[in-house]
Short mmCIF file of C-alpha atoms and ligand atoms in Angstrom, two decimals:
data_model
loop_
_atom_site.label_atom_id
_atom_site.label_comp_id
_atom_site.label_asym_id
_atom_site.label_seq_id
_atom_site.Cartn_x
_atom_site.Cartn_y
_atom_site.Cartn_z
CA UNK A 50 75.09 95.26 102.03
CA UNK A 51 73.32 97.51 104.20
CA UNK A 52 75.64 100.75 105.54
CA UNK A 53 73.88 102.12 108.73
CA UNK A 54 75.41 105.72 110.15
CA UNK A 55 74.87 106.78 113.55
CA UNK A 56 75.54 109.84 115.53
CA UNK A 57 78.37 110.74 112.87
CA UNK A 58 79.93 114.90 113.68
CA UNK A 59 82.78 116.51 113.20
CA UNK A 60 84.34 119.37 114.39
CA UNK A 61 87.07 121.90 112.63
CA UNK A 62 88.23 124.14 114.68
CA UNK A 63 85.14 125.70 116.26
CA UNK A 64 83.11 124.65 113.34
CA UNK A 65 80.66 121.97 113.62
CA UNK A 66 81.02 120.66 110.02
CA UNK A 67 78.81 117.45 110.65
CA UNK A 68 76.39 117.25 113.50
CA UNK A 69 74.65 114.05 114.52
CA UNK A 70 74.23 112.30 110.47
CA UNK A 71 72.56 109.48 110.73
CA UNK A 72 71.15 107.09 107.90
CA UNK A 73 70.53 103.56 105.85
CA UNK A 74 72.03 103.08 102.76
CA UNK A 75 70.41 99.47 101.49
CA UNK A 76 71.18 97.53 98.22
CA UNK A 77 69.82 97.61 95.07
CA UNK A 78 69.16 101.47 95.04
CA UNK A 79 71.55 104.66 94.51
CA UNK A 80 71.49 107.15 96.97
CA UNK A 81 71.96 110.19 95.77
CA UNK A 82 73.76 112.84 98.18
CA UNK A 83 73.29 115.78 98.40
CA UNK A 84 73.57 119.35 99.63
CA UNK A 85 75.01 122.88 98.94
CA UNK A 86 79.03 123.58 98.77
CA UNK A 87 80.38 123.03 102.37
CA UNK A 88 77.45 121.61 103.83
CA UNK A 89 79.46 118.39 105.13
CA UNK A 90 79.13 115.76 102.64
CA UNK A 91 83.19 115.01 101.71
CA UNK A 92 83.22 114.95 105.45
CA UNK A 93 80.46 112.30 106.22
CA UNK A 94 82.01 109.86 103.36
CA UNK A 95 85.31 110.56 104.92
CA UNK A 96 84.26 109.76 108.74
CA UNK A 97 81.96 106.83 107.00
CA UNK A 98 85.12 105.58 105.68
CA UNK A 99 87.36 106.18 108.49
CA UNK A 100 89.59 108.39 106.76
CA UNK A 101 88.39 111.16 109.27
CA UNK A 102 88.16 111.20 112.71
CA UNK A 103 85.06 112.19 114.49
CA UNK A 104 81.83 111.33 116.32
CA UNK A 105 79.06 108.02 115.61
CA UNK A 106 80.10 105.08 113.71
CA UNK A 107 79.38 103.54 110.42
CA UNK A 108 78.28 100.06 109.97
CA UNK A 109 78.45 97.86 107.31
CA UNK A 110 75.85 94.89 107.19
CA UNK A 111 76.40 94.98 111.08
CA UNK A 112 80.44 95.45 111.24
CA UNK A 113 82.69 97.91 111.42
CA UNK A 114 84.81 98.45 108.13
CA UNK A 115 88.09 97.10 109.93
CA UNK A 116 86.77 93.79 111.45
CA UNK A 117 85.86 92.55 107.43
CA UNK A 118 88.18 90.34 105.92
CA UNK A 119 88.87 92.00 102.61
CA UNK A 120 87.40 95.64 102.78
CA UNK A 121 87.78 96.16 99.58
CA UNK A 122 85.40 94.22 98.62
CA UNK A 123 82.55 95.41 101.22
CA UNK A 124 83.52 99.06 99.68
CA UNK A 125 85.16 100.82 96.90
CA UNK A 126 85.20 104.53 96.97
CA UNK A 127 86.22 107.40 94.90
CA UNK A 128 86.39 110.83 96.75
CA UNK A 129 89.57 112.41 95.11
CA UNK A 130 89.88 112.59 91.63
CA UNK A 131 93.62 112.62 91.51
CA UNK A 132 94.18 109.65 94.17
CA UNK A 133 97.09 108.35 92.61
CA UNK A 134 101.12 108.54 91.47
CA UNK A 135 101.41 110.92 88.73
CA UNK A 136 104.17 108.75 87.25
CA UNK A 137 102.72 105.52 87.67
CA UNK A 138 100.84 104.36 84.59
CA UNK A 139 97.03 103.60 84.85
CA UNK A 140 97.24 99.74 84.90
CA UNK A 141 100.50 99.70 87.40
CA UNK A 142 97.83 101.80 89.96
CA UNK A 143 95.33 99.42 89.50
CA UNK A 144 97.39 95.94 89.76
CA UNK A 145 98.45 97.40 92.79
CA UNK A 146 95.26 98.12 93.80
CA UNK A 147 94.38 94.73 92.54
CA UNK A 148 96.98 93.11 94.72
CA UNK A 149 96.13 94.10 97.44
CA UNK A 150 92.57 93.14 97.13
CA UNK A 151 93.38 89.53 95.87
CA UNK A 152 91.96 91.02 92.15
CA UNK A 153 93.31 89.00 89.28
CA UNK A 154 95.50 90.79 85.68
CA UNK A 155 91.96 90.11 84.11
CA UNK A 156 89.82 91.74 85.96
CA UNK A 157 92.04 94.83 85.92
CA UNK A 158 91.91 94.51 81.74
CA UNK A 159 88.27 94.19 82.07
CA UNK A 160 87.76 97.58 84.61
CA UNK A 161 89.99 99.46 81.83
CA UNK A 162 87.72 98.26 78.91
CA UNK A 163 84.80 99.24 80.84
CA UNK A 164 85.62 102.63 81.75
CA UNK A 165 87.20 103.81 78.56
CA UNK A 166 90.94 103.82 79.75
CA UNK A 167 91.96 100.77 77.60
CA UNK A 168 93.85 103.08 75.13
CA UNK A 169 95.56 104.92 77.35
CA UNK A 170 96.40 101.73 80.16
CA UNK A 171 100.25 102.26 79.95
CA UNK A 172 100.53 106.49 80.21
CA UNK A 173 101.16 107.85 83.44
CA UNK A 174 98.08 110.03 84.47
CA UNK A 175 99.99 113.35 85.71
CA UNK A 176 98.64 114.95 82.63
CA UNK A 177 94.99 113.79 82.17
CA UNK A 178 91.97 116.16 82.39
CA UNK A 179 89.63 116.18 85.20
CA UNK A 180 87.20 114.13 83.46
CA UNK A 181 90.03 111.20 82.82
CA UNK A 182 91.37 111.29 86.19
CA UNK A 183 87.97 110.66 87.01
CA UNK A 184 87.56 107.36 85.17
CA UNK A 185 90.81 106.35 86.82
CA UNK A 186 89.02 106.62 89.95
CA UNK A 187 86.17 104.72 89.18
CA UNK A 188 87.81 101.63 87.91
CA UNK A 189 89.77 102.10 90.98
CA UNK A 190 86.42 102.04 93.02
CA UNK A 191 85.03 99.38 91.22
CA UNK A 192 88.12 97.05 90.98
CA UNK A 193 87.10 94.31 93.54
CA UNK A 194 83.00 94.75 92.29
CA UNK A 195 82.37 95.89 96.14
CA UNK A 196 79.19 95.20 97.59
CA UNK A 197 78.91 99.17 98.38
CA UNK A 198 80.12 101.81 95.76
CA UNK A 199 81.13 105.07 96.90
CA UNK A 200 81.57 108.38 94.82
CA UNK A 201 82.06 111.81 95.84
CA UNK A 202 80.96 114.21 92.58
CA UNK A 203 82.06 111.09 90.01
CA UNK A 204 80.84 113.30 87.07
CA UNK A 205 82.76 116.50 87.88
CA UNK A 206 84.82 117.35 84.59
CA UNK A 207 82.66 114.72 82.60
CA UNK A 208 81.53 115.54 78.76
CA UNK A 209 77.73 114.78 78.67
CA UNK A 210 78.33 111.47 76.50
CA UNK A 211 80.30 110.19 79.45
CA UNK A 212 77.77 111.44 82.28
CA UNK A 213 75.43 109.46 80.12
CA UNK A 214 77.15 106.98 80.58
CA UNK A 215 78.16 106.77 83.67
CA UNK A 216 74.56 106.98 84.87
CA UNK A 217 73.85 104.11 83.12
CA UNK A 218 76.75 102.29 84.74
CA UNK A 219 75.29 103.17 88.22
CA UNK A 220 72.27 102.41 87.99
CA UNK A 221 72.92 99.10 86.71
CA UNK A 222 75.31 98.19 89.67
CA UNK A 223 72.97 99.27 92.00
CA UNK A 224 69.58 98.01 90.67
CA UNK A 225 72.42 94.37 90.22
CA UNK A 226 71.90 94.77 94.17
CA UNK A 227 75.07 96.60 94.93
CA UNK A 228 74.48 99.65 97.29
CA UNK A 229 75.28 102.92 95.43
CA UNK A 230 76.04 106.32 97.56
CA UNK A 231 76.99 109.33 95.33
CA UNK A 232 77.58 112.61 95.81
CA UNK A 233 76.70 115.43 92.93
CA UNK A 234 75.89 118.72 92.38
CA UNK A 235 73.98 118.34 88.95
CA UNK A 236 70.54 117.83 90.01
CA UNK A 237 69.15 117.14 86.92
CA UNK A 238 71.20 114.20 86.17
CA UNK A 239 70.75 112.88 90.28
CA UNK A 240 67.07 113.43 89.07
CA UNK A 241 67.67 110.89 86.58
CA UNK A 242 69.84 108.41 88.27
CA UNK A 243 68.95 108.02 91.91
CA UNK A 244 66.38 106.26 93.53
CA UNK A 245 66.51 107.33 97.29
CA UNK A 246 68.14 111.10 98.33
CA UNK A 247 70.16 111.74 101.62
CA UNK A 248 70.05 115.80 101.87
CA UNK A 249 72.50 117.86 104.09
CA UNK A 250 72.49 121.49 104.87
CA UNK A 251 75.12 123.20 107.28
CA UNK A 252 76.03 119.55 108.59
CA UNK A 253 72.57 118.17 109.51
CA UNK A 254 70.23 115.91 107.27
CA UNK A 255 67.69 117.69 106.04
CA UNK A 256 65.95 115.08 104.23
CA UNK A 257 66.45 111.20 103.39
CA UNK A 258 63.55 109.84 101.11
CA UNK A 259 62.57 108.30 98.15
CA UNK A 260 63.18 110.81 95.38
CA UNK A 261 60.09 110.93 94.11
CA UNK A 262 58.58 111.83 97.15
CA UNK A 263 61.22 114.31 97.62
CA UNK A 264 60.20 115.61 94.58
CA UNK A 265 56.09 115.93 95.85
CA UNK A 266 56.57 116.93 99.02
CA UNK A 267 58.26 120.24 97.61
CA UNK A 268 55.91 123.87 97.78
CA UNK A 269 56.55 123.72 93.93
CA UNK A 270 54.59 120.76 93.34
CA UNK A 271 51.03 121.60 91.76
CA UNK A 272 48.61 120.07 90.77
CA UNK A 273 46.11 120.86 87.66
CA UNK A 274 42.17 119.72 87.59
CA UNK A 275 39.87 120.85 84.86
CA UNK A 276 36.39 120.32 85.66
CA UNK A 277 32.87 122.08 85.07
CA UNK A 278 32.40 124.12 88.52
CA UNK A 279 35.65 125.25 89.97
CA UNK A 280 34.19 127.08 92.59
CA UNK A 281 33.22 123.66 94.53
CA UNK A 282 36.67 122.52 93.79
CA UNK A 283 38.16 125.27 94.99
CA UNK A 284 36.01 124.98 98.34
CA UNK A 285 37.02 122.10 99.19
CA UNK A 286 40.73 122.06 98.69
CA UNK A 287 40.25 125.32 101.43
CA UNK A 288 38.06 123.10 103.53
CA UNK A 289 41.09 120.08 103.13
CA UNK A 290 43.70 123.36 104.03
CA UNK A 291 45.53 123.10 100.63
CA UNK A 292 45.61 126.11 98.42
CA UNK A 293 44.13 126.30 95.41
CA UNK A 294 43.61 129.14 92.89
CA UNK A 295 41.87 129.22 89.78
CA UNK A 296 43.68 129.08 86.21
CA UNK A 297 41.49 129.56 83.31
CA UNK A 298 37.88 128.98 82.48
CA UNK A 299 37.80 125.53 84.26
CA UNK A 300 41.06 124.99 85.84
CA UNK A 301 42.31 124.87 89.34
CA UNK A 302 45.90 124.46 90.60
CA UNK A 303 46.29 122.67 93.44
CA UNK A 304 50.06 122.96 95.66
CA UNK A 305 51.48 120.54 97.66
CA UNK A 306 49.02 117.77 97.56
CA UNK A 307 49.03 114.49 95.45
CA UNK A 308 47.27 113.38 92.34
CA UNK A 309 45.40 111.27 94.54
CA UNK A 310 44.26 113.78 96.83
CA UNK A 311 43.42 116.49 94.25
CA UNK A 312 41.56 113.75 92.49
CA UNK A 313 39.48 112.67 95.71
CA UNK A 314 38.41 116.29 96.55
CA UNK A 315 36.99 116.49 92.74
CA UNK A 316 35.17 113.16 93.63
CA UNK A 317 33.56 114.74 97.10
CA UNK A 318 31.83 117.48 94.22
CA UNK A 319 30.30 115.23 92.60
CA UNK A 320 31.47 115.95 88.96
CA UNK A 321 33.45 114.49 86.75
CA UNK A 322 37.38 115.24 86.12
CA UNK A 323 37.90 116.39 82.60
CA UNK A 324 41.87 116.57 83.17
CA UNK A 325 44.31 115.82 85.80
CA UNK A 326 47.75 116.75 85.65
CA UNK A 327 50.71 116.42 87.84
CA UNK A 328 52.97 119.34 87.43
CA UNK A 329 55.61 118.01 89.61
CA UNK A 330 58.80 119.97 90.69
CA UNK A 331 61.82 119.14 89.77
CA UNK A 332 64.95 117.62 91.90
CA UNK A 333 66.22 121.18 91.49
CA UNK A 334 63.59 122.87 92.68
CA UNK A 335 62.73 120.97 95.73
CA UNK A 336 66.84 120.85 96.88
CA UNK A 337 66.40 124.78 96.58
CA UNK A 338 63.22 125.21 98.16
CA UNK A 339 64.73 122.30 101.38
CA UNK A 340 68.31 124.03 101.19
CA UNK A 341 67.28 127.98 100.95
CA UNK A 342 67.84 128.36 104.64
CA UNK A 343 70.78 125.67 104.87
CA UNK A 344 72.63 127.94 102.37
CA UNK A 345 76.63 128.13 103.61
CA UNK A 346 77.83 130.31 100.62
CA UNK A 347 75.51 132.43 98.96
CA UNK A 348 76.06 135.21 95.90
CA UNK A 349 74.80 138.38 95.45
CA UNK A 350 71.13 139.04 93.01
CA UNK A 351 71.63 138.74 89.74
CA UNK A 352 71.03 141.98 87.95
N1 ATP B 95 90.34 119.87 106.55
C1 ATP B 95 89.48 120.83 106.88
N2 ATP B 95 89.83 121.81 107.71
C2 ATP B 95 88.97 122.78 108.09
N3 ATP B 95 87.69 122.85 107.67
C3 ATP B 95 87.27 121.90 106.84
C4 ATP B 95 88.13 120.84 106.39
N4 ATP B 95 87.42 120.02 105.57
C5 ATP B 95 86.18 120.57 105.48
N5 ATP B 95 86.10 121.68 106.24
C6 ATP B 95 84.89 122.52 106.42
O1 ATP B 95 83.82 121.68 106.78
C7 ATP B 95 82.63 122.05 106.11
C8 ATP B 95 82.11 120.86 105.30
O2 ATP B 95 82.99 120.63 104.21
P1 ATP B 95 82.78 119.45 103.16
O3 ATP B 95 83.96 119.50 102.23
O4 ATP B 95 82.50 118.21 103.87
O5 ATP B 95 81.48 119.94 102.41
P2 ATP B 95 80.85 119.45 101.03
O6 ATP B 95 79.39 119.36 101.25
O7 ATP B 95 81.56 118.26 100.54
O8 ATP B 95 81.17 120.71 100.09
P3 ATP B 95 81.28 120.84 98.48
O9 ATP B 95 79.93 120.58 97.94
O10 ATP B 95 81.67 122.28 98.31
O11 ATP B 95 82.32 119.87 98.04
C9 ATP B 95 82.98 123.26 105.26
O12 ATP B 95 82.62 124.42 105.96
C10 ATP B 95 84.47 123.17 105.11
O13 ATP B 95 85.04 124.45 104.96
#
């Protein structure tokens, strides 16, 4: 299923808290979201979901959410991670969930199994940890196998064995041709799992591309060539308006250009390439270089 936004704001008081998101989520890839603390993205899920009021609309292959016959299965989302009854065991929230979905007893066995909650099906969840409240919302989420998953910070209170694995479970249902949108603040791990990144700062997308070339297009990306005479290599990548300094008896560092390109002004010297290495930035480093100046809540140097 294809999820289009348009034009979606919101306004708190007089704070714009969303301004004007607008984006394609398509199937078969996760989209990771992201952006720093208060920069709007609990609020876009929320207005994409109708649980918010505000500006633009969502569409999902076409339709609004309320004119499908069984939303639930169009979209399961997880934004709170204690969405449910304190008293009411695990597998009482999810046949009712089930229910109302038209979700069979076995399938609701089958979500428990799969997200580790089998053991613990008949306790009431006022007591679990972060990280088990958490799985209680994904097999929530992922009751009626919607088309479109949605998860706001799913891995929040995880242990790594479980972020493991719940990585492994998203990609899966996305690259199964589901449509993944989720929401984290460990970049590493987004690094990892997602294929395509929406990035938000202070309300307004900042970026929404593949991550890889998130990744490249970042200042931090470099690029290293060894060959015999640097100093032609080095006038040409200031002829192409890339800079380029030296490293080393026959290196040169190239930023911000591609493999490609650093290997095509080595070919316009005429010499040979003895080495040619990407040293490509990581998720982390590109979100901070995009998000320095979209910063909401910043702290003090660190000694
Ligand atoms: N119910 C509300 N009332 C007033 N302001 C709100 C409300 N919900 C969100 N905001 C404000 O809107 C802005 C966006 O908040 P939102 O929770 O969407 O950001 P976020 O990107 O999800 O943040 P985080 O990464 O910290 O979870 C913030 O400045 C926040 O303080």
């Amino acid at each position: 299923m294809i999820v289009t936004t348009a034009g979606l704001g919101r306004t708190y008081g007089r704070k714009r808290a969303v301004d004007d998101v607008s984006f394609t989520l398509r199937p078969g890839r996760l989209t990771g979201f992201l952006g720093p603390n208060g920069s709007g993205k609990s609020t876009t899920m929320r207005l994409m979901l109708g649980l918010d009021r505000g500006d633009g609309r969502t569409e999902w292959d076409g339709q609004q959410l309320r004119d499908l016959a069984i939303p639930a299965r169009a979209v399961g989302a997880h934004l709170d991670a204690k969405a449910f009854h304190p008293k009411r065991t695990v597998r009482r929230h999810l046949m009712m969930h089930a229910a109302a979905s038209g979700v069979g007893a076995r399938r609701v066995a089958e979500v428990l199994d799969l997200v580790g909650l089998g053991s613990v099906a008949d306790d009431s969840p006022g007591g679990f940890s972060l990280g088990m409240a958490q799985r209680v919302g994904l097999a929530t989420a992922i009751l009626a196998e919607p088309d479109v998953l949605m998860l706001d910070e799913p891995s929040n209170g995880l242990d790594p064995q479980s972020i493991q694995w719940l990585r492994e479970f998203l990609r899966a249902y996305a690259h199964a041709g589901h449509t993944v949108f989720v929401s984290s603040h460990l970049l590493p791990e987004m690094q990892l799992m997602a294929d395509h990144v929406v990035v938000i700062g202070r309300g307004t997308v900042l970026a929404d591309q593949s991550v890889a070339d998130f990744v490249d297009r970042s200042a931090s990306s470099q690029v290293l060539v060894r060959v015999a005479d640097t100093t032609a290599v080095l006038s040409a990548a200031t002829r192409a308006g890339l800079s380029a300094v030296s490293e080393g008896p026959d290196g040169v560092v190239v930023t911000g250009a591609s493999t490609e390109q650093v290997g095509l002004l080595v070919h316009e010297t005429g010499q040979p390439v003895r080495e040619l290495v990407a040293r490509n930035a990581s998720l982390e480093q590109a979100f901070i270089d995009l998000t320095r100046d979209a910063q909401e809540y910043t702290g003090g140097e660190v000694a």
